[in-house]
Coordinates of C-alpha atoms and ligand atoms in Angstrom, one line a residue:
M1 CA -80.5 73.1 -46.3
N2 CA -82.0 76.0 -48.4
L3 CA -79.7 78.3 -50.4
L4 CA -79.8 80.5 -53.5
I5 CA -76.4 80.9 -55.1
K6 CA -76.9 83.9 -57.5
N7 CA -75.2 85.9 -60.2
I8 CA -72.6 83.1 -60.7
R9 CA -70.0 84.3 -63.2
E10 CA -69.4 80.8 -64.5
L11 CA -71.5 77.8 -63.5
V12 CA -70.0 74.5 -64.5
T13 CA -72.9 72.0 -64.3
V14 CA -71.2 68.9 -65.8
A15 CA -74.8 68.1 -66.8
A16 CA -75.2 64.4 -67.7
H17 CA -78.9 64.6 -68.8
G18 CA -79.7 61.2 -67.3
Q19 CA -76.6 59.5 -68.5
R20 CA -74.1 57.7 -66.2
F21 CA -71.1 59.2 -67.9
R22 CA -69.9 61.2 -70.9
L23 CA -67.7 59.3 -73.3
G24 CA -64.9 60.3 -75.7
P25 CA -65.1 64.0 -76.9
E26 CA -68.2 64.6 -74.7
M27 CA -66.0 64.3 -71.6
K28 CA -64.8 67.9 -72.4
E29 CA -68.4 69.3 -72.4
L30 CA -68.9 70.9 -69.0
G31 CA -72.4 72.4 -69.5
I32 CA -71.2 75.9 -68.6
I33 CA -73.8 78.6 -68.0
R34 CA -72.8 82.3 -67.4
D35 CA -74.5 84.7 -65.1
A36 CA -76.3 81.8 -63.6
G37 CA -78.1 80.7 -60.4
V38 CA -78.6 77.5 -58.4
L39 CA -81.4 77.1 -55.9
C40 CA -81.0 74.4 -53.2
R41 CA -84.1 73.2 -51.3
E42 CA -84.0 70.7 -48.5
G43 CA -80.5 69.5 -49.5
K44 CA -81.3 69.0 -53.2
I45 CA -81.0 71.1 -56.3
A46 CA -84.4 72.6 -57.1
W47 CA -83.5 75.0 -59.9
V48 CA -80.5 75.7 -62.2
G49 CA -80.3 78.3 -65.0
P50 CA -79.5 81.8 -66.2
M51 CA -80.4 84.4 -63.6
T52 CA -82.8 85.9 -66.1
S53 CA -84.9 82.8 -66.1
L54 CA -85.4 82.9 -62.3
T55 CA -89.0 84.2 -62.3
E56 CA -90.5 82.4 -59.4
P57 CA -90.6 84.7 -56.3
L58 CA -88.6 83.2 -53.5
P59 CA -89.5 83.4 -49.8
D60 CA -87.5 86.0 -47.9
D61 CA -85.9 83.4 -45.5
I62 CA -83.8 81.7 -48.2
P63 CA -80.2 82.6 -47.6
E64 CA -78.5 84.0 -50.6
L65 CA -74.9 83.9 -51.7
D66 CA -73.6 86.2 -54.4
A67 CA -71.1 84.5 -56.7
S68 CA -70.6 87.2 -59.3
D69 CA -66.8 86.9 -58.9
A70 CA -66.6 83.1 -58.6
V71 CA -66.8 79.8 -60.5
V72 CA -69.3 77.2 -59.2
L73 CA -69.0 73.5 -59.9
P74 CA -70.1 70.1 -58.4
G75 CA -68.3 68.8 -55.3
F76 CA -65.5 66.4 -56.1
V77 CA -66.3 62.7 -55.8
D78 CA -63.1 60.8 -54.6
S79 CA -64.0 57.3 -55.7
H80 CA -61.0 55.5 -54.3
T81 CA -59.3 56.0 -51.0
H82 CA -57.7 54.1 -48.1
M83 CA -58.3 57.1 -45.8
M84 CA -58.9 55.0 -42.7
F85 CA -55.4 54.0 -41.5
A86 CA -53.2 54.4 -38.4
G87 CA -49.5 55.2 -38.1
D88 CA -47.5 56.5 -41.1
R89 CA -44.9 55.3 -43.6
V90 CA -42.6 58.2 -43.6
E91 CA -39.6 55.9 -43.1
E92 CA -40.5 54.0 -46.3
F93 CA -40.9 57.3 -48.1
G94 CA -37.3 58.1 -47.1
L95 CA -36.1 54.6 -48.3
R96 CA -37.9 55.1 -51.6
A97 CA -36.3 58.5 -52.0
R98 CA -33.0 56.7 -51.9
G99 CA -34.0 54.2 -54.6
A100 CA -35.9 51.3 -52.8
T101 CA -39.1 50.3 -54.7
Y102 CA -42.6 49.8 -53.3
Q103 CA -42.3 46.1 -54.0
E104 CA -38.9 45.7 -52.3
I105 CA -40.3 47.4 -49.2
A106 CA -43.4 45.2 -49.3
E107 CA -41.3 42.0 -49.7
K108 CA -39.4 42.9 -46.5
G109 CA -42.7 43.1 -44.5
G110 CA -43.2 46.8 -44.9
G111 CA -45.9 48.4 -47.2
I112 CA -49.5 47.4 -46.6
L113 CA -48.5 45.0 -43.7
N114 CA -46.7 47.9 -41.9
T115 CA -50.0 49.8 -41.8
V116 CA -51.8 46.6 -40.8
R117 CA -49.8 46.3 -37.7
H118 CA -50.8 49.9 -36.7
V119 CA -54.5 49.4 -37.5
R120 CA -54.7 46.1 -35.6
A121 CA -53.3 48.0 -32.5
A122 CA -55.6 51.0 -32.9
S123 CA -59.1 51.2 -31.3
K124 CA -62.2 51.9 -33.3
K125 CA -62.4 55.3 -31.7
E126 CA -58.8 56.2 -32.8
L127 CA -59.6 55.1 -36.4
K128 CA -62.8 57.2 -36.4
R129 CA -61.0 60.2 -35.0
S130 CA -58.2 60.2 -37.5
T131 CA -60.5 59.5 -40.4
A132 CA -62.9 62.3 -39.4
A133 CA -60.0 64.7 -39.4
H134 CA -59.1 63.6 -42.9
L135 CA -62.7 64.0 -43.9
S136 CA -62.8 67.6 -42.6
T137 CA -59.6 68.3 -44.6
V138 CA -61.0 67.0 -47.8
M139 CA -64.2 68.9 -47.5
K140 CA -62.2 72.1 -47.4
Q141 CA -60.4 71.0 -50.5
G142 CA -63.8 70.5 -52.3
T143 CA -64.4 66.7 -51.9
T144 CA -68.0 66.1 -50.8
T145 CA -68.2 62.3 -51.4
V146 CA -65.5 59.9 -50.5
E147 CA -65.2 56.1 -50.9
I148 CA -63.2 54.6 -48.1
K149 CA -61.8 51.0 -48.1
T150 CA -61.1 48.6 -45.3
G151 CA -58.1 46.3 -45.9
Y152 CA -55.6 47.3 -43.2
G153 CA -57.1 44.8 -40.7
L154 CA -56.8 41.5 -42.6
D155 CA -58.3 39.5 -39.8
M156 CA -61.9 39.1 -38.7
D157 CA -61.9 41.4 -35.7
S158 CA -59.8 44.2 -37.3
E159 CA -61.8 44.2 -40.6
I160 CA -65.0 44.3 -38.6
K161 CA -63.5 47.2 -36.5
M162 CA -62.8 49.1 -39.8
L163 CA -66.3 48.3 -41.2
E164 CA -68.0 49.4 -38.0
A165 CA -66.0 52.6 -37.8
L166 CA -66.9 53.4 -41.4
H167 CA -70.6 52.7 -40.7
E168 CA -70.6 55.1 -37.8
L169 CA -68.7 57.8 -39.7
R170 CA -71.3 57.5 -42.4
E171 CA -74.0 58.4 -39.9
E172 CA -72.0 61.1 -38.1
E173 CA -70.1 63.0 -40.8
M174 CA -71.3 65.5 -43.2
A175 CA -69.4 64.1 -46.2
T176 CA -71.0 61.3 -48.1
V177 CA -68.9 58.2 -47.1
V178 CA -69.1 55.1 -49.3
P179 CA -67.7 52.0 -47.6
T180 CA -65.8 49.3 -49.5
F181 CA -64.8 46.0 -48.1
L182 CA -61.2 45.2 -49.1
G183 CA -60.4 42.2 -47.0
A184 CA -58.3 40.8 -49.9
H185 CA -55.8 43.7 -49.9
A186 CA -52.8 41.6 -49.0
V187 CA -52.1 38.2 -47.5
P188 CA -51.6 38.7 -43.7
P189 CA -48.6 37.2 -41.9
E190 CA -50.6 34.4 -40.3
F191 CA -51.5 33.1 -43.8
R192 CA -48.0 33.6 -45.4
G193 CA -47.7 31.0 -48.2
D194 CA -51.4 30.1 -48.0
A195 CA -53.2 32.8 -49.9
D196 CA -56.0 30.3 -50.8
G197 CA -56.6 29.8 -47.1
Y198 CA -56.9 33.5 -46.5
V199 CA -59.3 33.9 -49.5
R200 CA -61.5 31.2 -47.9
L201 CA -61.6 33.2 -44.7
V202 CA -62.5 36.4 -46.7
C203 CA -65.2 34.6 -48.7
E204 CA -66.7 32.4 -46.0
K205 CA -66.5 34.5 -42.9
M206 CA -65.7 38.2 -43.5
I207 CA -67.9 38.8 -46.6
P208 CA -71.0 37.1 -45.1
Y209 CA -70.6 39.1 -41.9
A210 CA -70.3 42.4 -43.8
G211 CA -73.1 41.4 -46.1
K212 CA -75.6 40.4 -43.4
K213 CA -75.0 43.7 -41.5
H214 CA -75.0 45.8 -44.7
L215 CA -71.6 47.3 -43.8
A216 CA -70.2 47.7 -47.3
V217 CA -71.6 48.9 -50.6
F218 CA -68.6 47.6 -52.7
C219 CA -66.2 44.6 -52.5
D220 CA -62.7 45.2 -53.8
V221 CA -59.6 43.1 -54.3
F222 CA -55.9 43.8 -55.0
C223 CA -55.6 41.6 -58.2
E224 CA -51.8 41.7 -58.7
K225 CA -48.7 39.6 -59.0
G226 CA -47.6 38.8 -55.4
Y227 CA -51.1 39.7 -54.0
F228 CA -54.2 37.9 -55.4
T229 CA -54.4 35.9 -58.6
L230 CA -57.2 36.2 -61.2
P231 CA -59.1 33.1 -59.9
Q232 CA -58.7 34.3 -56.2
S233 CA -59.9 37.8 -57.2
E234 CA -62.9 36.4 -59.1
A235 CA -63.8 34.2 -56.1
V236 CA -63.7 37.2 -53.7
L237 CA -65.7 39.4 -56.1
S238 CA -68.3 36.7 -56.7
A239 CA -68.7 36.1 -52.9
G240 CA -69.1 39.9 -52.5
R241 CA -71.8 40.0 -55.1
A242 CA -73.6 37.1 -53.6
W243 CA -73.8 39.2 -50.4
G244 CA -75.0 42.3 -52.2
M245 CA -71.7 44.1 -52.6
L246 CA -70.9 45.5 -56.1
P247 CA -67.5 44.6 -57.5
K248 CA -64.5 46.9 -57.8
I249 CA -60.9 45.9 -58.5
H250 CA -57.4 47.1 -58.1
A251 CA -56.0 46.1 -61.5
E252 CA -52.8 46.3 -63.6
E253 CA -50.9 48.5 -61.2
L254 CA -47.5 46.9 -61.0
V255 CA -47.6 44.6 -64.1
S256 CA -50.1 43.6 -66.9
Y257 CA -52.0 40.8 -65.2
G258 CA -55.5 40.5 -66.8
G259 CA -57.4 42.3 -64.1
A260 CA -59.0 44.7 -66.6
E261 CA -60.3 41.8 -68.7
L262 CA -61.7 40.2 -65.5
A263 CA -63.4 43.5 -64.6
G264 CA -65.0 43.7 -68.1
R265 CA -66.2 40.1 -68.0
I266 CA -67.8 40.2 -64.6
G267 CA -69.2 43.8 -65.1
A268 CA -67.2 45.5 -62.3
V269 CA -68.4 49.0 -61.5
S270 CA -64.8 50.2 -61.7
A271 CA -61.3 49.0 -62.3
D272 CA -58.7 51.2 -60.7
H273 CA -55.0 51.9 -61.2
L274 CA -54.5 50.5 -64.8
E275 CA -50.9 51.8 -65.2
H276 CA -50.2 48.6 -67.2
V277 CA -53.5 48.0 -68.9
T278 CA -53.2 46.5 -72.4
P279 CA -55.2 47.3 -75.5
E280 CA -57.2 44.1 -74.9
G281 CA -57.9 45.3 -71.4
I282 CA -59.1 48.7 -72.7
R283 CA -61.5 46.9 -75.0
A284 CA -62.8 44.8 -72.2
L285 CA -63.4 47.8 -70.0
R286 CA -65.3 49.6 -72.8
D287 CA -67.4 46.6 -73.6
G288 CA -68.3 46.0 -70.0
Q289 CA -68.9 49.8 -69.4
V290 CA -66.5 49.6 -66.5
V291 CA -65.3 53.0 -65.1
A292 CA -61.5 53.3 -65.3
G293 CA -60.5 54.8 -61.9
L294 CA -57.1 56.5 -62.6
L295 CA -54.9 57.4 -59.7
P296 CA -52.4 60.0 -60.9
G297 CA -51.1 60.6 -57.3
V298 CA -49.8 57.0 -57.1
S299 CA -47.8 57.2 -60.2
F300 CA -46.4 60.5 -59.1
F301 CA -45.6 59.4 -55.5
L302 CA -44.2 56.0 -56.5
N303 CA -42.7 57.4 -59.7
H304 CA -43.7 54.2 -61.6
G305 CA -45.3 55.3 -64.8
Y306 CA -48.8 56.5 -65.6
A307 CA -52.0 54.9 -66.9
P308 CA -52.7 55.5 -70.6
A309 CA -55.5 58.0 -70.0
R310 CA -55.7 59.1 -73.6
D311 CA -56.0 55.6 -75.0
L312 CA -58.7 54.9 -72.4
I313 CA -60.7 58.0 -73.2
D314 CA -60.3 57.8 -76.9
G315 CA -61.1 54.1 -76.7
G316 CA -64.6 54.9 -75.2
V317 CA -63.9 54.0 -71.6
P318 CA -65.5 56.3 -68.9
V319 CA -62.5 57.6 -67.0
A320 CA -62.6 58.8 -63.4
I321 CA -59.8 60.3 -61.3
A322 CA -59.4 59.6 -57.6
S323 CA -56.7 60.2 -55.0
D324 CA -56.1 56.7 -53.6
F325 CA -55.2 58.6 -50.4
N326 CA -53.2 56.2 -48.2
P327 CA -50.0 56.3 -46.2
G328 CA -48.0 54.1 -48.7
S329 CA -48.6 54.9 -52.3
C330 CA -50.2 58.4 -52.2
M331 CA -50.1 60.5 -49.1
S332 CA -52.3 63.2 -50.5
S333 CA -56.1 63.6 -50.6
S334 CA -56.2 66.7 -52.8
M335 CA -58.4 66.1 -55.8
P336 CA -57.2 69.4 -57.5
L337 CA -53.6 68.1 -57.3
M338 CA -54.7 64.7 -58.9
M339 CA -56.3 66.7 -61.7
T340 CA -53.2 68.7 -62.3
I341 CA -51.0 65.6 -62.5
A342 CA -53.6 64.0 -64.9
C343 CA -53.1 67.0 -67.2
T344 CA -49.3 67.4 -66.9
H345 CA -48.4 63.7 -67.0
M346 CA -51.3 61.8 -68.6
G347 CA -52.3 64.0 -71.4
M348 CA -55.8 64.8 -70.1
A349 CA -57.4 68.2 -70.8
P350 CA -58.4 70.3 -67.8
E351 CA -62.1 69.9 -68.8
E352 CA -61.7 66.1 -68.9
A353 CA -60.1 66.2 -65.5
I354 CA -63.1 68.1 -64.1
T355 CA -65.6 65.5 -65.5
A356 CA -63.4 62.7 -64.3
S357 CA -63.4 64.1 -60.7
T358 CA -67.1 64.8 -60.5
L359 CA -69.6 63.0 -62.7
H360 CA -67.3 60.0 -63.4
G361 CA -66.3 59.8 -59.8
A362 CA -70.0 59.4 -59.0
A363 CA -70.3 56.8 -61.8
A364 CA -67.4 54.8 -60.2
L365 CA -69.5 54.7 -57.0
N366 CA -72.8 53.9 -58.8
L367 CA -74.0 57.3 -57.7
S368 CA -74.4 59.3 -60.9
A369 CA -78.2 59.5 -60.5
T370 CA -77.8 61.6 -57.4
H371 CA -74.2 63.0 -57.3
G372 CA -71.5 64.4 -59.6
S373 CA -73.3 67.2 -61.4
I374 CA -75.4 70.3 -60.8
E375 CA -78.8 69.2 -62.1
V376 CA -82.3 69.5 -60.7
G377 CA -83.1 66.6 -58.2
K378 CA -79.4 65.8 -57.4
Q379 CA -77.8 66.4 -54.0
A380 CA -76.8 70.0 -53.5
D381 CA -73.0 69.3 -53.3
I382 CA -71.5 72.4 -54.7
L383 CA -68.2 74.3 -54.7
I384 CA -67.6 78.0 -54.9
A385 CA -64.1 78.7 -56.2
D386 CA -62.0 81.8 -56.4
V387 CA -60.7 81.4 -60.0
P388 CA -61.1 83.3 -63.2
D389 CA -62.5 80.2 -65.0
V390 CA -62.7 76.5 -64.1
R391 CA -59.5 75.5 -65.9
H392 CA -57.5 77.6 -63.4
L393 CA -58.5 75.1 -60.6
V394 CA -56.3 72.6 -62.4
Y395 CA -53.7 75.0 -63.9
H396 CA -52.9 77.0 -60.7
F397 CA -51.8 74.1 -58.5
G398 CA -50.7 73.8 -54.9
T399 CA -53.2 76.5 -53.6
N400 CA -56.7 75.9 -52.3
H401 CA -59.1 77.9 -54.4
I402 CA -62.2 76.7 -52.7
R403 CA -64.0 79.5 -51.0
H404 CA -67.1 77.6 -49.9
T405 CA -68.1 74.0 -49.9
V406 CA -71.9 73.4 -50.0
K407 CA -72.9 70.0 -48.7
N408 CA -76.5 68.9 -49.0
G409 CA -77.4 72.6 -49.4
T410 CA -75.5 73.6 -46.2
L411 CA -72.8 76.2 -46.7
L412 CA -69.4 75.6 -45.0
E413 CA -67.1 78.5 -44.7
I414 CA -63.5 77.6 -45.5
P415 CA -61.2 79.4 -43.0
Ligands
NIG1 O1 -54.2 51.4 -54.1 N1 -52.4 48.9 -54.5 C1 -52.9 48.5 -53.4 N2 -53.3 49.3 -52.4 C2 -53.0 50.7 -52.2 C3 -51.8 50.9 -51.5 C4 -52.0 50.7 -50.1 C5 -50.7 50.9 -49.3 O2 -49.6 50.9 -49.8 O3 -50.9 51.0 -48.1 C6 -53.1 51.4 -53.5 O4 -52.1 51.9 -54.1
FE2 FE1 -56.0 51.6 -53.7

């Protein structure tokens, strides 16, 4: 809970000075302090600055960590995952390697519905166990806050099972877990040909249940051709809002569909994917101050084109990067890998990728007042990395450079 990290060679604060995000050219400003220190008290950051300004005498019992050969930065905030799942889709991976597309596989009953069959058959305990294992992996990779969606149950009992499992993990796990209700992820087989009927079940039964029991912070929808239309998506997000869940949306992944404009109009907290966002969509996101949640790992894994990160950043939209970790479209939870792909394939600068994975991840979860940067009063979620400077975290890919993850001021050794 209490910890002094001292003599830090390079401290990357990503300081936001009370703002939710840093737009345009400011996204590259990382608030770096050299020969710095960070004091954590009772899980929060109590002091940050150059070592020379630490004048206050500290009690002897505060543990100290020397970081004179390390880079220190905020814990990664992975603002979009489907980390709670059962089974795998390795067969589909093989089919895609031989040329089948994600949509073709979905049309034949694979894809999301494949995972739904496994999740329906799994117990809450099994879902918790596998998700806890993923959480422990991501903490070692530097992710300290993770959003996790439901959406592989698609019936009342199975969606509740996922929500309850998430609720329990939130209490039990060290990582900050943010639950999102995604009942409208796909139309389940029982409602084939009757998407409106399924949307009624989501809006009239599932959302009120989750809302009454405070089981989800966000409500999300897969707004996409072949999944949920714009009016259906709006109905789901309005019902979610009426029950206290803030709107998020999967938008413009497979085709340009108008999900970004919808997100801007209703003031969604984030609109994610955006591989096919149009210039009008970008303006709507900017005007609505909607965080664009980019998912580089999906474009890489499905090999289907990248979101226009440069146009979004230069157009004044706050851009976040997330993993979308799930068994179908991105079987990786590594935030550093996502950052590398954002730089090599989406034209982002390493510094922008850092802001997108920390402060802007927090903004995408409405948590930028408490998470995403190293500033006094925020949660002490901090990484100590073995790299010469912070850009190397992005440049030197495929290796875990995280030496320690600090969560709420508690130091975790990375084996
Ligand atoms: O964000 N696009 C919709 N949902 C997930 C994929 C889930 C899956 O294929 O299991 C996504 O990419
Ligand atoms: Fe997703």
